[in-house]
GROMACS .gro file of N, CA and C in nm:
model
  435
    1MET      N    1   0.080  -0.123   0.001
    1MET     CA    2   0.002  -0.001  -0.002
    1MET      C    3   0.090   0.125   0.002
    2ILE      N    4   0.050   0.219  -0.085
    2ILE     CA    5   0.131   0.341  -0.099
    2ILE      C    6   0.076   0.440   0.013
    3PRO      N    7   0.172   0.498   0.093
    3PRO     CA    8   0.134   0.581   0.207
    3PRO      C    9   0.079   0.717   0.153
    4PHE      N   10  -0.025   0.781   0.210
    4PHE     CA   11  -0.071   0.896   0.172
    4PHE      C   12   0.038   1.008   0.213
    5ILE      N   13   0.061   1.084   0.113
    5ILE     CA   14   0.159   1.196   0.128
    5ILE      C   15   0.093   1.332   0.135
    6THR      N   16   0.100   1.404   0.233
    6THR     CA   17   0.036   1.529   0.257
    6THR      C   18   0.126   1.648   0.186
    7LEU      N   19   0.057   1.754   0.159
    7LEU     CA   20   0.133   1.876   0.090
    7LEU      C   21   0.246   1.907   0.180
    8ALA      N   22   0.222   1.909   0.308
    8ALA     CA   23   0.345   1.940   0.398
    8ALA      C   24   0.462   1.854   0.372
    9GLU      N   25   0.434   1.721   0.364
    9GLU     CA   26   0.544   1.621   0.338
    9GLU      C   27   0.605   1.647   0.204
   10ASN      N   28   0.527   1.681   0.104
   10ASN     CA   29   0.588   1.703  -0.034
   10ASN      C   30   0.680   1.831  -0.025
   11LEU      N   31   0.631   1.930   0.051
   11LEU     CA   32   0.715   2.045   0.071
   11LEU      C   33   0.847   2.027   0.133
   12LEU      N   34   0.849   1.930   0.228
   12LEU     CA   35   0.957   1.900   0.310
   12LEU      C   36   1.062   1.846   0.218
   13SER      N   37   1.035   1.781   0.112
   13SER     CA   38   1.128   1.729   0.014
   13SER      C   39   1.168   1.822  -0.112
   14VAL      N   40   1.120   1.935  -0.111
   14VAL     CA   41   1.152   2.033  -0.223
   14VAL      C   42   1.303   2.065  -0.209
   15PRO      N   43   1.380   2.034  -0.320
   15PRO     CA   44   1.524   2.064  -0.313
   15PRO      C   45   1.553   2.217  -0.345
   16PHE      N   46   1.653   2.266  -0.279
   16PHE     CA   47   1.708   2.404  -0.311
   16PHE      C   48   1.850   2.413  -0.244
   17THR      N   49   1.932   2.501  -0.315
   17THR     CA   50   2.072   2.505  -0.280
   17THR      C   51   2.107   2.653  -0.282
   18ALA      N   52   2.225   2.678  -0.267
   18ALA     CA   53   2.292   2.826  -0.265
   18ALA      C   54   2.278   2.881  -0.414
   19VAL      N   55   2.266   2.794  -0.509
   19VAL     CA   56   2.270   2.839  -0.654
   19VAL      C   57   2.129   2.840  -0.708
   20THR      N   58   2.029   2.818  -0.628
   20THR     CA   59   1.886   2.829  -0.658
   20THR      C   60   1.855   2.967  -0.676
   21ASP      N   61   1.777   3.008  -0.784
   21ASP     CA   62   1.740   3.138  -0.814
   21ASP      C   63   1.670   3.200  -0.698
   22PHE      N   64   1.687   3.334  -0.665
   22PHE     CA   65   1.608   3.403  -0.560
   22PHE      C   66   1.458   3.378  -0.563
   23THR      N   67   1.423   3.380  -0.703
   23THR     CA   68   1.260   3.369  -0.722
   23THR      C   69   1.222   3.238  -0.679
   24ASP      N   70   1.301   3.133  -0.698
   24ASP     CA   71   1.257   3.001  -0.659
   24ASP      C   72   1.266   2.986  -0.505
   25LEU      N   73   1.367   3.040  -0.446
   25LEU     CA   74   1.371   3.040  -0.305
   25LEU      C   75   1.260   3.116  -0.248
   26ASP      N   76   1.223   3.221  -0.300
   26ASP     CA   77   1.119   3.313  -0.254
   26ASP      C   78   0.983   3.224  -0.268
   27ASP      N   79   0.960   3.156  -0.372
   27ASP     CA   80   0.831   3.071  -0.399
   27ASP      C   81   0.845   2.968  -0.292
   28CYS      N   82   0.945   2.905  -0.262
   28CYS     CA   83   0.945   2.807  -0.157
   28CYS      C   84   0.905   2.860  -0.022
   29CYS      N   85   0.967   2.972   0.009
   29CYS     CA   86   0.929   3.036   0.141
   29CYS      C   87   0.774   3.079   0.142
   30ASP      N   88   0.729   3.122   0.039
   30ASP     CA   89   0.588   3.153   0.021
   30ASP      C   90   0.500   3.028   0.046
   31ARG      N   91   0.527   2.920  -0.019
   31ARG     CA   92   0.446   2.792  -0.009
   31ARG      C   93   0.469   2.735   0.139
   32PHE      N   94   0.591   2.741   0.191
   32PHE     CA   95   0.615   2.696   0.332
   32PHE      C   96   0.526   2.774   0.434
   33ALA      N   97   0.525   2.918   0.415
   33ALA     CA   98   0.452   2.991   0.501
   33ALA      C   99   0.300   2.978   0.497
   34GLU      N  100   0.249   2.953   0.369
   34GLU     CA  101   0.105   2.919   0.350
   34GLU      C  102   0.069   2.787   0.424
   35THR      N  103   0.148   2.683   0.397
   35THR     CA  104   0.118   2.558   0.459
   35THR      C  105   0.145   2.563   0.611
   36LEU      N  106   0.232   2.647   0.667
   36LEU     CA  107   0.254   2.668   0.813
   36LEU      C  108   0.130   2.716   0.871
   37MET      N  109   0.069   2.819   0.806
   37MET     CA  110  -0.064   2.872   0.857
   37MET      C  111  -0.167   2.768   0.882
   38GLU      N  112  -0.182   2.667   0.796
   38GLU     CA  113  -0.290   2.570   0.805
   38GLU      C  114  -0.240   2.444   0.878
   39CYS      N  115  -0.126   2.441   0.918
   39CYS     CA  116  -0.065   2.312   0.978
   39CYS      C  117  -0.102   2.315   1.140
   40ASN      N  118  -0.140   2.202   1.184
   40ASN     CA  119  -0.173   2.185   1.321
   40ASN      C  120  -0.080   2.080   1.388
   41GLU      N  121  -0.002   2.009   1.313
   41GLU     CA  122   0.086   1.903   1.367
   41GLU      C  123   0.223   1.961   1.409
   42PRO      N  124   0.247   1.965   1.538
   42PRO     CA  125   0.378   2.022   1.587
   42PRO      C  126   0.507   1.988   1.508
   43ALA      N  127   0.518   1.858   1.477
   43ALA     CA  128   0.636   1.806   1.405
   43ALA      C  129   0.641   1.876   1.270
   44TYR      N  130   0.540   1.880   1.192
   44TYR     CA  131   0.530   1.942   1.070
   44TYR      C  132   0.553   2.096   1.073
   45LYS      N  133   0.508   2.159   1.173
   45LYS     CA  134   0.527   2.299   1.191
   45LYS      C  135   0.683   2.322   1.208
   46LEU      N  136   0.739   2.244   1.303
   46LEU     CA  137   0.876   2.265   1.313
   46LEU      C  138   0.956   2.237   1.197
   47ALA      N  139   0.914   2.131   1.111
   47ALA     CA  140   0.994   2.101   0.990
   47ALA      C  141   0.974   2.211   0.897
   48LEU      N  142   0.858   2.259   0.887
   48LEU     CA  143   0.828   2.379   0.791
   48LEU      C  144   0.915   2.506   0.827
   49LEU      N  145   0.911   2.527   0.956
   49LEU     CA  146   0.996   2.643   1.011
   49LEU      C  147   1.148   2.616   0.984
   50GLY      N  148   1.200   2.505   0.978
   50GLY     CA  149   1.327   2.466   0.944
   50GLY      C  150   1.348   2.497   0.805
   51ARG      N  151   1.260   2.454   0.726
   51ARG     CA  152   1.265   2.478   0.572
   51ARG      C  153   1.264   2.632   0.547
   52ILE      N  154   1.175   2.702   0.611
   52ILE     CA  155   1.173   2.847   0.594
   52ILE      C  156   1.307   2.903   0.640
   53GLY      N  157   1.365   2.862   0.753
   53GLY     CA  158   1.480   2.920   0.791
   53GLY      C  159   1.602   2.889   0.697
   54ALA      N  160   1.599   2.766   0.641
   54ALA     CA  161   1.708   2.732   0.542
   54ALA      C  162   1.699   2.826   0.421
   55CYS      N  163   1.570   2.837   0.366
   55CYS     CA  164   1.554   2.920   0.247
   55CYS      C  165   1.607   3.068   0.282
   56LEU      N  166   1.555   3.129   0.398
   56LEU     CA  167   1.591   3.254   0.431
   56LEU      C  168   1.735   3.274   0.444
   57ALA      N  169   1.819   3.172   0.498
   57ALA     CA  170   1.953   3.182   0.513
   57ALA      C  171   2.024   3.189   0.372
   58LEU      N  172   1.961   3.136   0.279
   58LEU     CA  173   2.036   3.137   0.143
   58LEU      C  174   2.003   3.275   0.062
   59LEU      N  175   1.889   3.342   0.097
   59LEU     CA  176   1.848   3.465   0.025
   59LEU      C  177   1.945   3.592   0.046
   60PRO      N  178   1.975   3.629   0.170
   60PRO     CA  179   2.056   3.753   0.183
   60PRO      C  180   2.159   3.778   0.080
   61PRO      N  181   2.251   3.683   0.060
   61PRO     CA  182   2.355   3.702  -0.036
   61PRO      C  183   2.302   3.738  -0.185
   62THR      N  184   2.188   3.688  -0.225
   62THR     CA  185   2.128   3.709  -0.355
   62THR      C  186   2.068   3.839  -0.363
   63LEU      N  187   2.022   3.905  -0.257
   63LEU     CA  188   1.948   4.031  -0.263
   63LEU      C  189   2.020   4.148  -0.326
   64SER      N  190   2.156   4.154  -0.311
   64SER     CA  191   2.219   4.267  -0.365
   64SER      C  192   2.282   4.234  -0.502
   65GLU      N  193   2.272   4.102  -0.551
   65GLU     CA  194   2.317   4.074  -0.677
   65GLU      C  195   2.235   4.125  -0.787
   66PRO      N  196   2.299   4.140  -0.909
   66PRO     CA  197   2.200   4.185  -1.025
   66PRO      C  198   2.108   4.071  -1.057
   67ILE      N  199   2.005   4.108  -1.113
   67ILE     CA  200   1.903   4.007  -1.151
   67ILE      C  201   1.960   3.928  -1.262
   68PRO      N  202   1.961   3.796  -1.277
   68PRO     CA  203   2.004   3.717  -1.385
   68PRO      C  204   1.934   3.748  -1.504
   69ALA      N  205   2.005   3.748  -1.626
   69ALA     CA  206   1.954   3.794  -1.758
   69ALA      C  207   1.836   3.720  -1.780
   70HIS      N  208   1.825   3.582  -1.761
   70HIS     CA  209   1.708   3.500  -1.783
   70HIS      C  210   1.586   3.541  -1.714
   71LEU      N  211   1.594   3.630  -1.608
   71LEU     CA  212   1.482   3.674  -1.546
   71LEU      C  213   1.441   3.808  -1.562
   72ILE      N  214   1.519   3.887  -1.641
   72ILE     CA  215   1.485   4.030  -1.663
   72ILE      C  216   1.338   4.045  -1.725
   73GLU      N  217   1.299   3.962  -1.822
   73GLU     CA  218   1.172   3.974  -1.875
   73GLU      C  219   1.059   3.965  -1.775
   74ARG      N  220   1.073   3.878  -1.675
   74ARG     CA  221   0.985   3.857  -1.574
   74ARG      C  222   0.965   3.977  -1.492
   75PHE      N  223   1.062   4.070  -1.477
   75PHE     CA  224   1.046   4.190  -1.396
   75PHE      C  225   1.021   4.308  -1.477
   76THR      N  226   0.989   4.294  -1.600
   76THR     CA  227   0.959   4.411  -1.695
   76THR      C  228   0.808   4.415  -1.728
   77VAL      N  229   0.753   4.537  -1.707
   77VAL     CA  230   0.613   4.546  -1.737
   77VAL      C  231   0.587   4.658  -1.821
   78ASP      N  232   0.469   4.694  -1.871
   78ASP     CA  233   0.438   4.815  -1.940
   78ASP      C  234   0.435   4.935  -1.856
   79ALA      N  235   0.389   4.929  -1.744
   79ALA     CA  236   0.387   5.042  -1.643
   79ALA      C  237   0.408   4.989  -1.506
   80LEU      N  238   0.493   5.055  -1.447
   80LEU     CA  239   0.539   5.011  -1.304
   80LEU      C  240   0.414   5.051  -1.204
   81PRO      N  241   0.372   4.951  -1.117
   81PRO     CA  242   0.271   4.989  -1.018
   81PRO      C  243   0.316   5.090  -0.923
   82GLY      N  244   0.218   5.160  -0.870
   82GLY     CA  245   0.245   5.260  -0.760
   82GLY      C  246   0.291   5.187  -0.640
   83THR      N  247   0.356   5.260  -0.556
   83THR     CA  248   0.407   5.192  -0.424
   83THR      C  249   0.318   5.242  -0.314
   84PRO      N  250   0.283   5.154  -0.230
   84PRO     CA  251   0.202   5.214  -0.104
   84PRO      C  252   0.298   5.289  -0.018
   85SER      N  253   0.228   5.362   0.064
   85SER     CA  254   0.308   5.457   0.152
   85SER      C  255   0.307   5.414   0.287
   86TYR      N  256   0.282   5.283   0.313
   86TYR     CA  257   0.277   5.234   0.461
   86TYR      C  258   0.401   5.144   0.477
   87PHE      N  259   0.416   5.084   0.585
   87PHE     CA  260   0.518   4.995   0.618
   87PHE      C  261   0.603   4.943   0.499
   88GLU      N  262   0.723   5.001   0.474
   88GLU     CA  263   0.805   4.972   0.364
   88GLU      C  264   0.946   4.930   0.399
   89PRO      N  265   0.967   4.827   0.468
   89PRO     CA  266   1.103   4.790   0.486
   89PRO      C  267   1.168   4.723   0.363
   90ASP      N  268   1.289   4.746   0.344
   90ASP     CA  269   1.362   4.684   0.216
   90ASP      C  270   1.373   4.539   0.233
   91ALA      N  271   1.409   4.477   0.126
   91ALA     CA  272   1.411   4.323   0.121
   91ALA      C  273   1.513   4.270   0.226
   92GLU      N  274   1.615   4.333   0.245
   92GLU     CA  275   1.705   4.288   0.352
   92GLU      C  276   1.642   4.284   0.487
   93ALA      N  277   1.577   4.394   0.522
   93ALA     CA  278   1.515   4.409   0.647
   93ALA      C  279   1.406   4.286   0.662
   94LEU      N  280   1.320   4.284   0.557
   94LEU     CA  281   1.215   4.186   0.561
   94LEU      C  282   1.270   4.040   0.582
   95CYS      N  283   1.386   4.011   0.516
   95CYS     CA  284   1.440   3.888   0.530
   95CYS      C  285   1.492   3.865   0.682
   96GLU      N  286   1.554   3.961   0.736
   96GLU     CA  287   1.595   3.954   0.868
   96GLU      C  288   1.486   3.944   0.965
   97TYR      N  289   1.369   4.004   0.948
   97TYR     CA  290   1.249   3.994   1.036
   97TYR      C  291   1.202   3.851   1.034
   98CYS      N  292   1.185   3.797   0.904
   98CYS     CA  293   1.140   3.673   0.888
   98CYS      C  294   1.238   3.559   0.951
   99GLN      N  295   1.371   3.586   0.931
   99GLN     CA  296   1.463   3.494   1.009
   99GLN      C  297   1.437   3.496   1.145
  100THR      N  298   1.435   3.602   1.213
  100THR     CA  299   1.422   3.620   1.353
  100THR      C  300   1.292   3.549   1.408
  101LEU      N  301   1.180   3.589   1.342
  101LEU     CA  302   1.055   3.528   1.379
  101LEU      C  303   1.062   3.362   1.372
  102THR      N  304   1.128   3.316   1.258
  102THR     CA  305   1.139   3.181   1.252
  102THR      C  306   1.217   3.124   1.353
  103GLN      N  307   1.321   3.169   1.400
  103GLN     CA  308   1.405   3.139   1.505
  103GLN      C  309   1.326   3.137   1.641
  104VAL      N  310   1.256   3.234   1.670
  104VAL     CA  311   1.163   3.236   1.782
  104VAL      C  312   1.071   3.133   1.782
  105LEU      N  313   1.005   3.095   1.665
  105LEU     CA  314   0.896   2.997   1.671
  105LEU      C  315   0.966   2.862   1.678
  106CYS      N  316   1.089   2.846   1.633
  106CYS     CA  317   1.146   2.722   1.643
  106CYS      C  318   1.187   2.676   1.786
  107GLN      N  319   1.199   2.778   1.876
  107GLN     CA  320   1.235   2.758   2.007
  107GLN      C  321   1.106   2.682   2.096
  108GLN      N  322   0.995   2.697   2.025
  108GLN     CA  323   0.867   2.627   2.094
  108GLN      C  324   0.855   2.655   2.240
  109SER      N  325   0.872   2.788   2.276
  109SER     CA  326   0.862   2.821   2.420
  109SER      C  327   0.746   2.932   2.434
  110LEU      N  328   0.651   2.928   2.337
  110LEU     CA  329   0.555   3.042   2.339
  110LEU      C  330   0.421   2.977   2.381
  111LEU      N  331   0.341   3.060   2.442
  111LEU     CA  332   0.191   3.017   2.470
  111LEU      C  333   0.131   2.997   2.345
  112PRO      N  334   0.030   2.910   2.329
  112PRO     CA  335  -0.029   2.866   2.206
  112PRO      C  336  -0.081   3.003   2.133
  113GLU      N  337  -0.150   3.093   2.209
  113GLU     CA  338  -0.203   3.216   2.140
  113GLU      C  339  -0.088   3.303   2.083
  114MET      N  340   0.025   3.311   2.156
  114MET     CA  341   0.132   3.394   2.107
  114MET      C  342   0.186   3.323   1.982
  115GLU      N  343   0.210   3.194   1.984
  115GLU     CA  344   0.271   3.109   1.871
  115GLU      C  345   0.180   3.138   1.746
  116LYS      N  346   0.049   3.137   1.762
  116LYS     CA  347  -0.039   3.137   1.648
  116LYS      C  348  -0.026   3.293   1.596
  117SER      N  349  -0.018   3.384   1.677
  117SER     CA  350  -0.007   3.522   1.638
  117SER      C  351   0.123   3.542   1.564
  118LEU      N  352   0.240   3.496   1.617
  118LEU     CA  353   0.368   3.505   1.568
  118LEU      C  354   0.372   3.437   1.427
  119ARG      N  355   0.304   3.320   1.419
  119ARG     CA  356   0.300   3.236   1.287
  119ARG      C  357   0.234   3.326   1.180
  120GLY      N  358   0.122   3.390   1.232
  120GLY     CA  359   0.045   3.478   1.144
  120GLY      C  360   0.138   3.591   1.095
  121LEU      N  361   0.213   3.656   1.185
  121LEU     CA  362   0.299   3.756   1.149
  121LEU      C  363   0.412   3.711   1.056
  122LEU      N  364   0.466   3.606   1.082
  122LEU     CA  365   0.569   3.550   0.991
  122LEU      C  366   0.511   3.528   0.852
  123CYS      N  367   0.400   3.469   0.841
  123CYS     CA  368   0.338   3.443   0.718
  123CYS      C  369   0.308   3.576   0.637
  124GLU      N  370   0.253   3.686   0.706
  124GLU     CA  371   0.221   3.807   0.645
  124GLU      C  372   0.352   3.872   0.591
  125LEU      N  373   0.457   3.867   0.687
  125LEU     CA  374   0.590   3.914   0.639
  125LEU      C  375   0.656   3.849   0.522
  126MET      N  376   0.623   3.717   0.523
  126MET     CA  377   0.685   3.641   0.418
  126MET      C  378   0.609   3.672   0.284
  127TRP      N  379   0.493   3.690   0.297
  127TRP     CA  380   0.413   3.733   0.163
  127TRP      C  381   0.450   3.866   0.127
  128MET      N  382   0.477   3.960   0.230
  128MET     CA  383   0.525   4.090   0.174
  128MET      C  384   0.661   4.080   0.111
  129PHE      N  385   0.754   3.991   0.180
  129PHE     CA  386   0.887   3.977   0.122
  129PHE      C  387   0.870   3.916  -0.018
  130ALA      N  388   0.786   3.811  -0.029
  130ALA     CA  389   0.766   3.757  -0.161
  130ALA      C  390   0.722   3.873  -0.275
  131GLY      N  391   0.631   3.946  -0.220
  131GLY     CA  392   0.584   4.059  -0.311
  131GLY      C  393   0.690   4.150  -0.350
  132GLU      N  394   0.781   4.182  -0.253
  132GLU     CA  395   0.886   4.268  -0.270
  132GLU      C  396   0.984   4.213  -0.370
  133LEU      N  397   1.015   4.090  -0.356
  133LEU     CA  398   1.117   4.018  -0.440
  133LEU      C  399   1.061   3.994  -0.593
  134ASN      N  400   0.932   3.968  -0.596
  134ASN     CA  401   0.873   3.947  -0.726
  134ASN      C  402   0.815   4.074  -0.784
  135ALA      N  403   0.820   4.177  -0.733
  135ALA     CA  404   0.769   4.309  -0.789
  135ALA      C  405   0.845   4.354  -0.917
  136PRO      N  406   0.765   4.406  -1.009
  136PRO     CA  407   0.831   4.453  -1.136
  136PRO      C  408   0.934   4.563  -1.096
  137ARG      N  409   1.043   4.566  -1.192
  137ARG     CA  410   1.155   4.664  -1.160
  137ARG      C  411   1.177   4.753  -1.272
  138TRP      N  412   1.141   4.721  -1.384
  138TRP     CA  413   1.149   4.800  -1.508
  138TRP      C  414   1.025   4.815  -1.587
  139ALA      N  415   1.012   4.928  -1.656
  139ALA     CA  416   0.897   4.956  -1.745
  139ALA      C  417   0.958   4.946  -1.894
  140ARG      N  418   0.882   4.886  -1.987
  140ARG     CA  419   0.919   4.868  -2.113
  140ARG      C  420   0.921   5.012  -2.177
  141GLN      N  421   1.017   5.034  -2.265
  141GLN     CA  422   1.028   5.156  -2.345
  141GLN      C  423   0.955   5.148  -2.468
  142HIS      N  424   0.847   5.224  -2.485
  142HIS     CA  425   0.760   5.224  -2.599
  142HIS      C  426   0.809   5.334  -2.686
  143THR      N  427   0.828   5.308  -2.819
  143THR     CA  428   0.880   5.407  -2.922
  143THR      C  429   0.753   5.438  -3.001
  144GLU      N  430   0.755   5.567  -3.041
  144GLU     CA  431   0.659   5.624  -3.133
  144GLU      C  432   0.700   5.596  -3.262
  145HIS      N  433   0.626   5.558  -3.355
  145HIS     CA  434   0.654   5.537  -3.495
  145HIS      C  435   0.607   5.654  -3.591
   0.00000   0.00000   0.00000
C-alpha cells in the first residue's frame, strides 16, 4: 500500500541550494509559510519552520546581486505599479525579520495564542517579502513610429 503523502510532506522534500534562483527560493518560502498557517501538527510546523529558515539563510547574499539575464523579462512590465506609502522595509530588513521570527518560533517556548499570532505575522511578512522580491523593476520603453 502506498502511504498518503500530505502537501506538507511534499514541501519538506523540495530541493534548493545556494545556487537556486532567488525567485525559486522566494516561492518556496511563500509555499512553506502558507502551509505553516494551516498546519496543526507540531512536528510538521517545526519542519516547515526549518525549511523556511534554510531558504531565508540562502536569500541574503542574492538580494544585492544583479538580476540574472534570464529573469529580466519577468520583472519588466508596461507600467510600473504605484508603491504604497505604509510599512515599507527593504528586502534585507524583511528577510531579517522573517529569520528572527522563524528562530523564535523554532524555540517552541511560546503560549499557544502567542505562537499562533507570531506564525500569522511570519506568514504576512513572508508574503510581503515575496511581493517585494517578485515586484516589477523596469518599465518597457515604447517608441513612437
